[in-house]
Coordinates of C-alpha atoms and ligand atoms in Angstrom, one line a residue:
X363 CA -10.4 -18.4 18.2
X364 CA -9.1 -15.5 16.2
X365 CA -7.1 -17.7 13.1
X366 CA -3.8 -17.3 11.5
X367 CA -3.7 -19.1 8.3
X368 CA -0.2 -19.3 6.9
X369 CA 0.6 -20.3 3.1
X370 CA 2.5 -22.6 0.7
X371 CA 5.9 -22.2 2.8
X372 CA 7.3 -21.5 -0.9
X373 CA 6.4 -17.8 -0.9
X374 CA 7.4 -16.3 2.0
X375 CA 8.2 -12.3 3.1
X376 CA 10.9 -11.4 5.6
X377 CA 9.6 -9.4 8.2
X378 CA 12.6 -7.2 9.4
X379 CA 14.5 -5.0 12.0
X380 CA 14.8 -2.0 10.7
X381 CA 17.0 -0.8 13.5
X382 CA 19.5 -3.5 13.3
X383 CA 18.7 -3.6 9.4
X384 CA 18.2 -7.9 10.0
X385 CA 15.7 -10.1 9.0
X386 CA 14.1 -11.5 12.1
X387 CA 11.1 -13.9 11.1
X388 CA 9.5 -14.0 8.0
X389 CA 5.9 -14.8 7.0
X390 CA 4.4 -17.6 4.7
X391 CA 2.3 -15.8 1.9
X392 CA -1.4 -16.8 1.8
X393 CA -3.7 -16.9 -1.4
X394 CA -7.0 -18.4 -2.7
X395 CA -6.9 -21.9 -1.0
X396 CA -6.2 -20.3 2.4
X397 CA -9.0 -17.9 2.0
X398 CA -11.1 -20.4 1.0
X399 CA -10.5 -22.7 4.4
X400 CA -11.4 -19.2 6.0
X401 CA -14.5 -18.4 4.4
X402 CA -16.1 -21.4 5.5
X403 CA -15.2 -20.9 9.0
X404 CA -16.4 -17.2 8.4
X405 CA -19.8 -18.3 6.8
X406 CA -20.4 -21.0 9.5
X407 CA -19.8 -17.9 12.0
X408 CA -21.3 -14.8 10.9
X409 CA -24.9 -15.6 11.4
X410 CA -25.0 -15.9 15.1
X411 CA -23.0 -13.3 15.3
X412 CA -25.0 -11.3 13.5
X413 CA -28.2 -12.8 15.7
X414 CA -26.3 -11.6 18.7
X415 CA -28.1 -8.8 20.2
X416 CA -25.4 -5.6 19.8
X417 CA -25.3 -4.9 23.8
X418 CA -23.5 -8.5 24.2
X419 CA -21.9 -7.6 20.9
X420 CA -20.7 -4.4 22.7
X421 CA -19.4 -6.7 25.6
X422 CA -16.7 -7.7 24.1
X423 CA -15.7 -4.5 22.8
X424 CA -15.4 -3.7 26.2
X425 CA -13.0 -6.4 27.4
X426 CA -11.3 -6.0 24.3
X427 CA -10.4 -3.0 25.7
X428 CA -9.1 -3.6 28.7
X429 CA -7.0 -6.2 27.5
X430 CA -5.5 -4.0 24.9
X431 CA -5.1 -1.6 27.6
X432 CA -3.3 -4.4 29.8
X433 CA -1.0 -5.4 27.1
X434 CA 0.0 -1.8 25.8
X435 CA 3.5 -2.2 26.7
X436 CA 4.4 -5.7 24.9
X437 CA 2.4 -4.8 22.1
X438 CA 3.9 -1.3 21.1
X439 CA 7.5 -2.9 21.8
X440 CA 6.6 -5.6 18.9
X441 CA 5.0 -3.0 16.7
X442 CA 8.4 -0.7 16.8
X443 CA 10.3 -4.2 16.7
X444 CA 9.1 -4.9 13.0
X445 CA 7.9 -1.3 12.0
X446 CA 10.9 1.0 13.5
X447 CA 8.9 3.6 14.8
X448 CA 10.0 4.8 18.7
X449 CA 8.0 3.3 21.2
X450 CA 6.1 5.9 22.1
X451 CA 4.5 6.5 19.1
X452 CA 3.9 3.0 18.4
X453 CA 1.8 3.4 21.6
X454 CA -0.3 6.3 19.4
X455 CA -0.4 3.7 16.8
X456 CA -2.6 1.5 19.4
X457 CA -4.0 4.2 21.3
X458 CA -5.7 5.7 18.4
X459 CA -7.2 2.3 17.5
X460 CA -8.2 1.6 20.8
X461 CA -10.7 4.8 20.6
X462 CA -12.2 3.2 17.7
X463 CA -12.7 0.1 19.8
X464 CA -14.5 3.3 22.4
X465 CA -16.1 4.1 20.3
X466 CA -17.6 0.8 19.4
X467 CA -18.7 -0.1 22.8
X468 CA -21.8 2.3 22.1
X469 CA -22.4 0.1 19.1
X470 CA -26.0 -0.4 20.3
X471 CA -26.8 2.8 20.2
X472 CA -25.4 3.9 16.8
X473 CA -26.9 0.7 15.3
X474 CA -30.8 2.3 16.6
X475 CA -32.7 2.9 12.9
X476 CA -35.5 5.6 11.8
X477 CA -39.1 5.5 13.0
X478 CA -41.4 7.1 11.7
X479 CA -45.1 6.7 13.4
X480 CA -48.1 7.9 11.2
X481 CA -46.5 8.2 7.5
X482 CA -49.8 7.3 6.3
X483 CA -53.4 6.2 7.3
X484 CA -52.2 3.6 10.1
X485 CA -49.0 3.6 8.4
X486 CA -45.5 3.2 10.3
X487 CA -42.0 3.3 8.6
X488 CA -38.9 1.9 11.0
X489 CA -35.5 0.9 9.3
X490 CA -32.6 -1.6 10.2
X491 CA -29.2 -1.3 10.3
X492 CA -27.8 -4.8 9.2
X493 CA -24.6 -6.6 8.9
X494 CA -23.2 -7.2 5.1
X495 CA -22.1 -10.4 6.0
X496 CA -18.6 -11.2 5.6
X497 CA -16.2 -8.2 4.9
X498 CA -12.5 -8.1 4.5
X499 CA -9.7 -5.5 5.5
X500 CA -5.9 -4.7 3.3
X501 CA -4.0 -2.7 5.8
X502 CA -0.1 -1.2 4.9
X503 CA 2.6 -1.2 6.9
X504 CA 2.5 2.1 8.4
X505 CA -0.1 2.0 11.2
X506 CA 0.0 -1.9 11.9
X507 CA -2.3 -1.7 14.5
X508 CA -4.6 1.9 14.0
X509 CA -5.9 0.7 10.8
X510 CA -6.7 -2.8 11.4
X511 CA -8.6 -1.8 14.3
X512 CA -10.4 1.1 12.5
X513 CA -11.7 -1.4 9.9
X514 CA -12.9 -4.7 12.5
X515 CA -13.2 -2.6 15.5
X516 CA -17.0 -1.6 13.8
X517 CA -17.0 -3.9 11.0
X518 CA -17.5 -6.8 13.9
X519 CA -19.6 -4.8 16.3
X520 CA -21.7 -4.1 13.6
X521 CA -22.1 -8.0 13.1
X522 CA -19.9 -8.6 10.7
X523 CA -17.4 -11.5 10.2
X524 CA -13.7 -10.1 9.4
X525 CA -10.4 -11.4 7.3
X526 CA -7.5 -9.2 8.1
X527 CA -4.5 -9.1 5.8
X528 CA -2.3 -6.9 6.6
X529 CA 1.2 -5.7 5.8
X530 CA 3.4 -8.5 5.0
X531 CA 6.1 -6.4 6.3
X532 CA 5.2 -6.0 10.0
X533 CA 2.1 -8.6 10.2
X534 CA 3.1 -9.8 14.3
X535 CA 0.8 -7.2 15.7
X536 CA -2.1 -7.5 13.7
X537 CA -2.4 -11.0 14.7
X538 CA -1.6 -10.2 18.1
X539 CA -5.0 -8.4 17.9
X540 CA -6.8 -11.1 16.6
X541 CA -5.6 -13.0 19.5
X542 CA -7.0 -10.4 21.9
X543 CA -9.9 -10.3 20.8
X544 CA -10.7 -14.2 20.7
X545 CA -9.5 -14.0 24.6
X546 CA -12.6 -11.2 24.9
X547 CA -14.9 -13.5 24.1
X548 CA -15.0 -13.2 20.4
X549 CA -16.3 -16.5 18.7
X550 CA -14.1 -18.4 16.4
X551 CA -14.7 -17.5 12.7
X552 CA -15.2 -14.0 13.4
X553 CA -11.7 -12.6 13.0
X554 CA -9.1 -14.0 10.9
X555 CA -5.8 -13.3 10.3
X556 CA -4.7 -13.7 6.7
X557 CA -1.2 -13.1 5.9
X558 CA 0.1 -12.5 1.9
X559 CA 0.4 -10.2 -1.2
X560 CA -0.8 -9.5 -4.2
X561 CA -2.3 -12.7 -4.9
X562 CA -4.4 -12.7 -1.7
X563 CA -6.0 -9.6 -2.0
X564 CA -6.7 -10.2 -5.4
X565 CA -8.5 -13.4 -4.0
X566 CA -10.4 -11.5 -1.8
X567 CA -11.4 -9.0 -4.3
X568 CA -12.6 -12.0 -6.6
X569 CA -14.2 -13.9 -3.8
X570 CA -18.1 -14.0 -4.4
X571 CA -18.8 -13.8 -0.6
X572 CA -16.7 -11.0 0.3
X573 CA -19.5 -8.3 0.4
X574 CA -17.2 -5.2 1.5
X575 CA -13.4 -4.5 1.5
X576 CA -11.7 -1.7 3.2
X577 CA -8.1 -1.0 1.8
X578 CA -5.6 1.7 2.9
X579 CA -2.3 1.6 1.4
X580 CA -0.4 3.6 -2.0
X581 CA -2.7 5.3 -4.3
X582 CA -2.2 2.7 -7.3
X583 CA -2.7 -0.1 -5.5
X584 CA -6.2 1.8 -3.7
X585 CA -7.1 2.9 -7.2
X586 CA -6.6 -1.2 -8.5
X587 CA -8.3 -2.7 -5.4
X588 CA -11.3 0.3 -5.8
X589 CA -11.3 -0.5 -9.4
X590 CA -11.7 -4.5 -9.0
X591 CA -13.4 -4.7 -6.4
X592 CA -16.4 -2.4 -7.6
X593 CA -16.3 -4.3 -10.8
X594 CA -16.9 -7.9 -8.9
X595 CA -19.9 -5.8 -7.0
X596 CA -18.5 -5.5 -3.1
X597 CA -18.5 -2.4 -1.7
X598 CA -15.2 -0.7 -1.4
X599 CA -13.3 2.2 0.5
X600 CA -9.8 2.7 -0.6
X601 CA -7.6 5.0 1.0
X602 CA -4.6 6.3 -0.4
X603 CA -1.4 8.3 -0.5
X604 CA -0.6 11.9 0.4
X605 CA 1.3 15.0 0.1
X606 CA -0.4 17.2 2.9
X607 CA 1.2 21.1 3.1
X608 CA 1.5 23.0 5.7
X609 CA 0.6 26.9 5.3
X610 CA 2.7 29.2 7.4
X611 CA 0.6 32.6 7.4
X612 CA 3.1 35.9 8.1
X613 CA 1.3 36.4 12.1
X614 CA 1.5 32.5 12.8
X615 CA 3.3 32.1 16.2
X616 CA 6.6 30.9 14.5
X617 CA 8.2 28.5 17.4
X618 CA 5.1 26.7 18.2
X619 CA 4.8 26.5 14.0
X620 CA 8.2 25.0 13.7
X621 CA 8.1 22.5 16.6
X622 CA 4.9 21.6 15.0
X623 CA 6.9 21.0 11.8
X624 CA 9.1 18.7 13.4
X625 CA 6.9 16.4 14.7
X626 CA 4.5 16.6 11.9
X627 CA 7.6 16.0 8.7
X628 CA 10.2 13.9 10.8
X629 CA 7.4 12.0 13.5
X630 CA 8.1 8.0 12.4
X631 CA 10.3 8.9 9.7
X632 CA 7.9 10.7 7.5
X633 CA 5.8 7.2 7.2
X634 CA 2.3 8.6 7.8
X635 CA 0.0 9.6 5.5
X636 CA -0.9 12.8 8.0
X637 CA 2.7 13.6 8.1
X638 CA 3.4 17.5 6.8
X639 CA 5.9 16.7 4.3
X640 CA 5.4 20.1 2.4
X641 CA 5.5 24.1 4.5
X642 CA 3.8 26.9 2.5
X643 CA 5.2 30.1 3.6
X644 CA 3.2 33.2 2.4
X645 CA 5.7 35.9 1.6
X646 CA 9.4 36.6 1.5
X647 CA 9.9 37.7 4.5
X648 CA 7.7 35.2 6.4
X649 CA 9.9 32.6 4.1
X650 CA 13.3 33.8 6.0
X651 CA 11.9 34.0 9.3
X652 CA 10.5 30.1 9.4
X653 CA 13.8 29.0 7.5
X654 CA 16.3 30.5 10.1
X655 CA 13.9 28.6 12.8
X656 CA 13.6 25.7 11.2
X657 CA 17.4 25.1 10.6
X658 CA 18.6 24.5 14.0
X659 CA 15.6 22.7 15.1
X660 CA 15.7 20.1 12.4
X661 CA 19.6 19.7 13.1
X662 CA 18.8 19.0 16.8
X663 CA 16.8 16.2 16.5
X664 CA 17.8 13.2 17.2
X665 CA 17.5 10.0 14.9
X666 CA 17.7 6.5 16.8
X667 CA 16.8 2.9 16.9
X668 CA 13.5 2.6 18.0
X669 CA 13.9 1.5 21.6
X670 CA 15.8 4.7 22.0
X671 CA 13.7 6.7 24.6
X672 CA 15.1 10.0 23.5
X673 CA 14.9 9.5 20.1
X674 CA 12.3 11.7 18.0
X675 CA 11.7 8.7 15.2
X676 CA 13.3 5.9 13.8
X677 CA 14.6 3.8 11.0
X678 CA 12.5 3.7 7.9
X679 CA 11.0 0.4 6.8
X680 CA 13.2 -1.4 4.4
X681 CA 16.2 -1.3 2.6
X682 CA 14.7 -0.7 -0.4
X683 CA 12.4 2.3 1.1
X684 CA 15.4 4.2 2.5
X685 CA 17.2 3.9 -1.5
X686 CA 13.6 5.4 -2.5
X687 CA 13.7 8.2 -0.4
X688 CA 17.5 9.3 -1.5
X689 CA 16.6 8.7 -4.4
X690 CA 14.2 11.0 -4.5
X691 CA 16.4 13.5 -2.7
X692 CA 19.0 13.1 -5.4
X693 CA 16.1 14.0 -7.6
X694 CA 15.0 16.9 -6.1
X695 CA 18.9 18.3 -6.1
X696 CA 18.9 17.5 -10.1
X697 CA 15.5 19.1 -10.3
X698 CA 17.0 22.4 -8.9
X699 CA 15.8 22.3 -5.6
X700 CA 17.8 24.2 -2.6
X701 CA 19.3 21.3 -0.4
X702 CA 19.5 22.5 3.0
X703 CA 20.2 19.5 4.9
X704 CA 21.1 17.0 3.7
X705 CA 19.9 13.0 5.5
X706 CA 21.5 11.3 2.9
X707 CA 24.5 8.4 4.3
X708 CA 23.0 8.7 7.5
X709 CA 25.0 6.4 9.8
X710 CA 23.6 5.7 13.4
X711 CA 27.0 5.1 15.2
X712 CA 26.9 0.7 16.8
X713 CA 23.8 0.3 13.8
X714 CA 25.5 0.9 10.5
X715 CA 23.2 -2.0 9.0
X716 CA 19.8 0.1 10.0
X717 CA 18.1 1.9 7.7
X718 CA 18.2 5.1 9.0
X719 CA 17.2 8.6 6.7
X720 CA 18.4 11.8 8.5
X721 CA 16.3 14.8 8.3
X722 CA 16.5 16.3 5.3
X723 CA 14.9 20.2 4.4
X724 CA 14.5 21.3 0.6
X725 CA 14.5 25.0 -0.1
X726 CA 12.6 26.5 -3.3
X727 CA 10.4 23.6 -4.3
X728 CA 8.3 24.2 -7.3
X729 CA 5.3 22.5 -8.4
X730 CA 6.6 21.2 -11.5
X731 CA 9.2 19.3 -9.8
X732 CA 8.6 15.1 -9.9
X733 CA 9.5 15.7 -6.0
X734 CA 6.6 17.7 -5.3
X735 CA 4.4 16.2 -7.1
X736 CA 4.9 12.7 -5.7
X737 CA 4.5 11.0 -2.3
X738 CA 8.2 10.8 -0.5
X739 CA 7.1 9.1 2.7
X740 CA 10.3 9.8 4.4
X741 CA 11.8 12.4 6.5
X742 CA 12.3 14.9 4.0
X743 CA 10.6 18.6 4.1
X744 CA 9.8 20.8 0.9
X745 CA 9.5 24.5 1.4
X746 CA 7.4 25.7 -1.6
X747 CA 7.3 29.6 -1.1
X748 CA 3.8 31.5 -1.9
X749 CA 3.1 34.9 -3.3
X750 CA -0.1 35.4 -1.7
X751 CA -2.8 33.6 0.7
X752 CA -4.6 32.6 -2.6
X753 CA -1.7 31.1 -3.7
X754 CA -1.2 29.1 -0.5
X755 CA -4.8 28.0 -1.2
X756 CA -4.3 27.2 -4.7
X757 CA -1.3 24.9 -3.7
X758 CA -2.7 21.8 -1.7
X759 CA -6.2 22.4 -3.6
X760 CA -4.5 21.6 -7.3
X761 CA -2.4 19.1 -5.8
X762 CA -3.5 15.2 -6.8
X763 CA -3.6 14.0 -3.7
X764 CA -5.8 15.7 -0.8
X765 CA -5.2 13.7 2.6
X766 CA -4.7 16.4 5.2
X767 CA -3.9 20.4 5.2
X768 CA -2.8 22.6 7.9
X769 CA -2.8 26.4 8.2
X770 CA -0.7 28.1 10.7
X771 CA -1.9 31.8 12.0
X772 CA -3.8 33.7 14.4
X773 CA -6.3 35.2 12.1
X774 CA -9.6 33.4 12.7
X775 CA -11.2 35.1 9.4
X776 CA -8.1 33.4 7.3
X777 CA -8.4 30.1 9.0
X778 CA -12.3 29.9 8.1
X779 CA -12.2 30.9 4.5
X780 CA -8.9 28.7 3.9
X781 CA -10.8 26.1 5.4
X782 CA -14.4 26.4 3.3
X783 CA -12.2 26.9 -0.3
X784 CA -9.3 24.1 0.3
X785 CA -10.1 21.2 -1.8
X786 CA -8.6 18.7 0.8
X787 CA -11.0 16.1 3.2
X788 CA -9.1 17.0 6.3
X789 CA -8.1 20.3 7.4
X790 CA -6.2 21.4 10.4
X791 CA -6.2 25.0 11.9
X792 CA -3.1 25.2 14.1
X793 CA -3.5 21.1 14.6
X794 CA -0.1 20.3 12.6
X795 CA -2.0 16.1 11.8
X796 CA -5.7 16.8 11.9
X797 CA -6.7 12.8 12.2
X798 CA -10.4 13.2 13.4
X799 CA -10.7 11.3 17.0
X800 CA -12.6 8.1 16.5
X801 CA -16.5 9.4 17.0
X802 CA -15.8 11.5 13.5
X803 CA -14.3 10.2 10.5
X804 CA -11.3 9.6 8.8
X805 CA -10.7 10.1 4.5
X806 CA -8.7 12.2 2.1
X807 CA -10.1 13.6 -1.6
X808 CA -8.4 13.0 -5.2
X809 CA -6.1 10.2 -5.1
X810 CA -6.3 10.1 -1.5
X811 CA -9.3 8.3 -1.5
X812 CA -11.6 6.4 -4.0
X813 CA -15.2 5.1 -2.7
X814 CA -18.0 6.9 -0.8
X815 CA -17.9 6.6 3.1
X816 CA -15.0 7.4 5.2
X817 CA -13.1 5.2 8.3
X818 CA -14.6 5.3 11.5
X819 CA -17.3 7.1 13.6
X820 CA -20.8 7.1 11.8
X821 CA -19.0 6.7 8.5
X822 CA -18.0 3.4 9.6
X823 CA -21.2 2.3 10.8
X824 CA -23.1 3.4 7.5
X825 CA -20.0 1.4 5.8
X826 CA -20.2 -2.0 7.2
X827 CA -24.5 -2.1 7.3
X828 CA -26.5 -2.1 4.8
X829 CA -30.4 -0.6 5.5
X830 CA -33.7 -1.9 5.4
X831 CA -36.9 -0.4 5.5
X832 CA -40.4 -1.7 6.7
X833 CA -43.3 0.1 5.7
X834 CA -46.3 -1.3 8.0
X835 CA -49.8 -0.9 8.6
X836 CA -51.6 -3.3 10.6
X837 CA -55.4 -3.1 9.5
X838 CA -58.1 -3.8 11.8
X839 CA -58.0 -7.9 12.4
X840 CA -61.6 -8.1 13.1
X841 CA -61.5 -8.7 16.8
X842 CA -62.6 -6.3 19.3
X843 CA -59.8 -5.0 21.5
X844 CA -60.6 -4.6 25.1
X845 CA -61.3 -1.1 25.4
X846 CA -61.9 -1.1 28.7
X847 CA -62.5 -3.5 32.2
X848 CA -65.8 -4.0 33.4
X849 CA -65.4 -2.0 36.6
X850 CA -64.5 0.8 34.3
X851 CA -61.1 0.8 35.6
X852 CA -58.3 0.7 32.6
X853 CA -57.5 -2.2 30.2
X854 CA -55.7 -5.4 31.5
X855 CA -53.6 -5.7 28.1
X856 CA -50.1 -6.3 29.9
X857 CA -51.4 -8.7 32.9
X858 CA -49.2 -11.5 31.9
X859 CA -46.5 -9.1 30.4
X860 CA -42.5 -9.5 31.4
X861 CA -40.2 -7.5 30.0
X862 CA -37.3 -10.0 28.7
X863 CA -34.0 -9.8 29.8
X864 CA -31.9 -8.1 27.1
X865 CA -28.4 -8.3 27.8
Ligands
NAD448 P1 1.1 -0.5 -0.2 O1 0.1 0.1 -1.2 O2 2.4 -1.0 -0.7 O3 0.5 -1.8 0.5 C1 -0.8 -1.7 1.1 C2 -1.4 -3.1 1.1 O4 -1.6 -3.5 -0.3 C3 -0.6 -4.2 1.8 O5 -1.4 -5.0 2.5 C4 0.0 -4.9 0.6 O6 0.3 -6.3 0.9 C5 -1.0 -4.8 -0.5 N1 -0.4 -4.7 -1.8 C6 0.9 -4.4 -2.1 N2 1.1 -4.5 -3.5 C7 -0.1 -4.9 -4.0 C8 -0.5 -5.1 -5.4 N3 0.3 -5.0 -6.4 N4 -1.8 -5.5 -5.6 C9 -2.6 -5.7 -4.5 N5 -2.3 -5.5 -3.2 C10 -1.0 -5.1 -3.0 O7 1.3 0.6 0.9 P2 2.3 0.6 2.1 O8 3.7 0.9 1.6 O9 2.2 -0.6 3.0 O10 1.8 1.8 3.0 C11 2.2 3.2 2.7 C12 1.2 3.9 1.8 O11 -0.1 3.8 2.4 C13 1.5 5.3 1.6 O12 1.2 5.7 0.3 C14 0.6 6.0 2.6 O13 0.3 7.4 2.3 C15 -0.6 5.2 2.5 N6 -1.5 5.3 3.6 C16 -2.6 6.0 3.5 C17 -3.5 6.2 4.5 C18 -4.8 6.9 4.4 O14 -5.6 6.8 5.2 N7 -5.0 7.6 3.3 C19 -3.1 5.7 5.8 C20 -1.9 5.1 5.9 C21 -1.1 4.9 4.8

């Protein structure tokens, strides 16, 4: 069964609801005794896993699925219960993970190694794709249930066994997964749930069995884990923050540009790391033209809790994040920034306690303002105006982080070259959040990411296996082979020969 280990009931976290602004459960902090009890489960595990052929691995991948599928609803209405974000797009949340479970189900077939026959005199090479052993996952709080599943979904499939710990702040769903899985079949010890903070994950960066951690979270904290992690000798991926910009070309097809803008700057508050939090508009007049647009369609959309059908996003996470946010928005007024709307005092009327951030639209943002330099991760837009197409380039390319980009136009010959020259891991072309579906990958450049492989797809596979390569020859044993039957007819060789049932 998939395990939730709590901790020493004196450290706990309060898990909140950030529409009603309330604690509603809190969670018991983990650390090195907890992971410990774990690791032996996981160690007593992981070898049959591993000795599992991958089309039964695959198996339960595929009723994973389905039960994921069958519990959409429940899940997505605990996800926005502890993270705010609207229902529906804690159903993207899921469904987005759920196509890296997809993907998975082929596991078999992305696990098949090299052959090569005749490399030398009777020489044949063939690799293997095999499992590191056990691996471990650090999630934030933003996608509670995308990014666990990105990391297990092939870390297990691959033959892995898996500790989770995930956001303190909205940990429910994450072991709601776990539980899923155990139902499709997983064995115990496979998949645990650990819940804590600092002091866990710096246990499992110091734990001498842990071969490989996946972390996505802030860029300090990816930098620290990359860092520590490395040094202890584990493979590491660590995924960061981001400040991705939006270029707004003078023939891009302005209404379809600013809805994009909307769903891309104010989608779940501004709390993705794909979110567009910065537009680039090249030239005056193209400047104008997207700022009398984007006015009235920011001022229309509506804030809620995040049961609210209608609403377009939600309360952000915590108390503390909303003071952030204004806080930064203060800054960027003192900074000289033009305030154009203003989300600060935001009040949703029968939820005065929630910690609601209305939309909020900064005109004239230059690069050496704090504001632009820095991750918001809120619902607050930056209009940084460009000269010239090379400027727009220059922007996101000498920014420190370098997530996602988007450009905006209709000119296929701009698109191309602003797409070979950005220096950014994930561009979009008239795609507002260019997150590569599931059978590609996943990772930003600069701070946005340290390590080598990216999340997901291939990537993923090449992340949680480590190769090994046979170099064979098989010299003549000295024994006639039967060359041919006495009736001249062909050689008996596979008489007695049943091919084994696989699955
Ligand atoms: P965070 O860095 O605060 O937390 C991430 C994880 O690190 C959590 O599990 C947390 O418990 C742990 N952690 C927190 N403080 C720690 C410390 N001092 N030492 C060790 N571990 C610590 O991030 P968050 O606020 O949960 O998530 C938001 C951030 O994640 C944003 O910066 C966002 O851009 C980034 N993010 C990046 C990606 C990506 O793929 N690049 C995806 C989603 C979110």
């Amino acid at each position: 069964m998939a395990r939730e280990a709590g901790g020493e009931p004196a450290r706990t976290a309060d898990i909140f609801d950030p529409s009603a602004g309330q604690v509603q459960r809190r969670v018991a902090l983990g650390g090195k005794a907890e992971l410990d009890q774990a690791m032996q489960a996981a160690l007593a595990a992981q070898p049959a896993w591993a000795a599992t052929n991958p089309q039964r691995r695959a198996r339960v991948m595929f009723r994973y699925k389905e039960l994921i599928e069958a519990n959409m609803q429940n899940l997505a209405e605990l996800l926005a219960s502890e993270h705010g974000k609207v229902v529906a797009d804690a159903k993207g949340d899921i469904q987005r993970g759920l196509e890296v479970i997809e993907f998975c189900c082929g596991i078999p077939h992305a696990l098949k190694g090299e052959y090569t026959t005749g490399a030398g005199p009777g020489i044949d090479i063939y690799t293997m794709r095999l499992p590191l052993g056990i691996c471990a996952g650090i999630t934030p709080f933003n996608f509670p249930a995308m990014i666990p599943m990105w990391m297990f979904g092939p870390a297990i499939a691959t033959g892995n066994a898996f500790i989770l710990k995930p956001s303190e702040r909205d940990p429910s769903v994450p072991v709601r997964l776990a539980e899923l899985m155990s139902e499709a079949g997983l064995p115990d010890g496979i998949l645990q749930v650990l819940h804590g903070d600092k002091e866990m994950v710096d246990a499992i960066l110091d734990h001498p069995d842990i071969k490989a951690v996946s972390f996505v979270g802030s860029s300090d904290i990816a930098h620290y884990v990359y860092s520590r992690g490395t040094a202890a000798g584990k493979r590491v991926q660590a995924m960061g923050g981001a400040k991705n910009h939006g270029i707004v070309m003078p023939d891009a097809d302005l209404d379809q540009t600013v809805n994009d803008l909307c769903g891309a700057a104010f989608g779940s508050a501004g709390e993705r790391c794909m979110a567009l939090p910065v537009v680039v508009p090249v030239g005056e007049d193209t400047a104008e033209r997207l700022k009398a647009k984007l006015i009235p369609a920011i001022e229309a959309l509506r804030v809620g809790v995040s049961s609210d059908p209608d609403a377009h996003y939600g309360p952000v996470i915590t108390a503390a994040h909303k003071q952030k946010i204004e806080g930064y928005i203060q800054m960027g007024v003192d900074e000289g920034a033009e305030l154009l709307i203003d989300g600060r005092g935001f009040k949703l009327q029968g939820h005065g306690d929630g910690f609601f951030v209305g939309p909020t639209l900064f005109d004239r943002v230059t690069t050496e303002m704090t504001t632009y330099k820095e991750e918001i991760f809120g619902p607050v837009l930056q209009i940084v105006r460009a000269k010239t197409f090379d400027e727009a380039v220059e922007l996101p390319s000498a920014h420190q982080y370098g997530n996602g980009v988007a450009i905006f136009t209709r000119n296929g010959n701009a698109a191309r070259e602003f797409a070979s020259r950005v220096n950014v891991g994930m561009v979009g072309i008239n795609v507002p959040i260019p997150v590569p579906v599931a059978y590609h990958s996943f990772g930003g450049w600069k701070r946005s990411g340290f390590g080598d492989h990216n999340q997901h797809g291939m990537e993923g596979v090449r992340f949680w296996t480590k190769v090994k390569t046979v170099t064979a020859r098989w010299p003549d044993g000295g024994f006639d082979l039967p060359r041919g039957s006495e009736d001249g007819g062909p050689a008996r060789l596979g008489d007695s020969f049943v091919i084994p049932t696989m699955g």
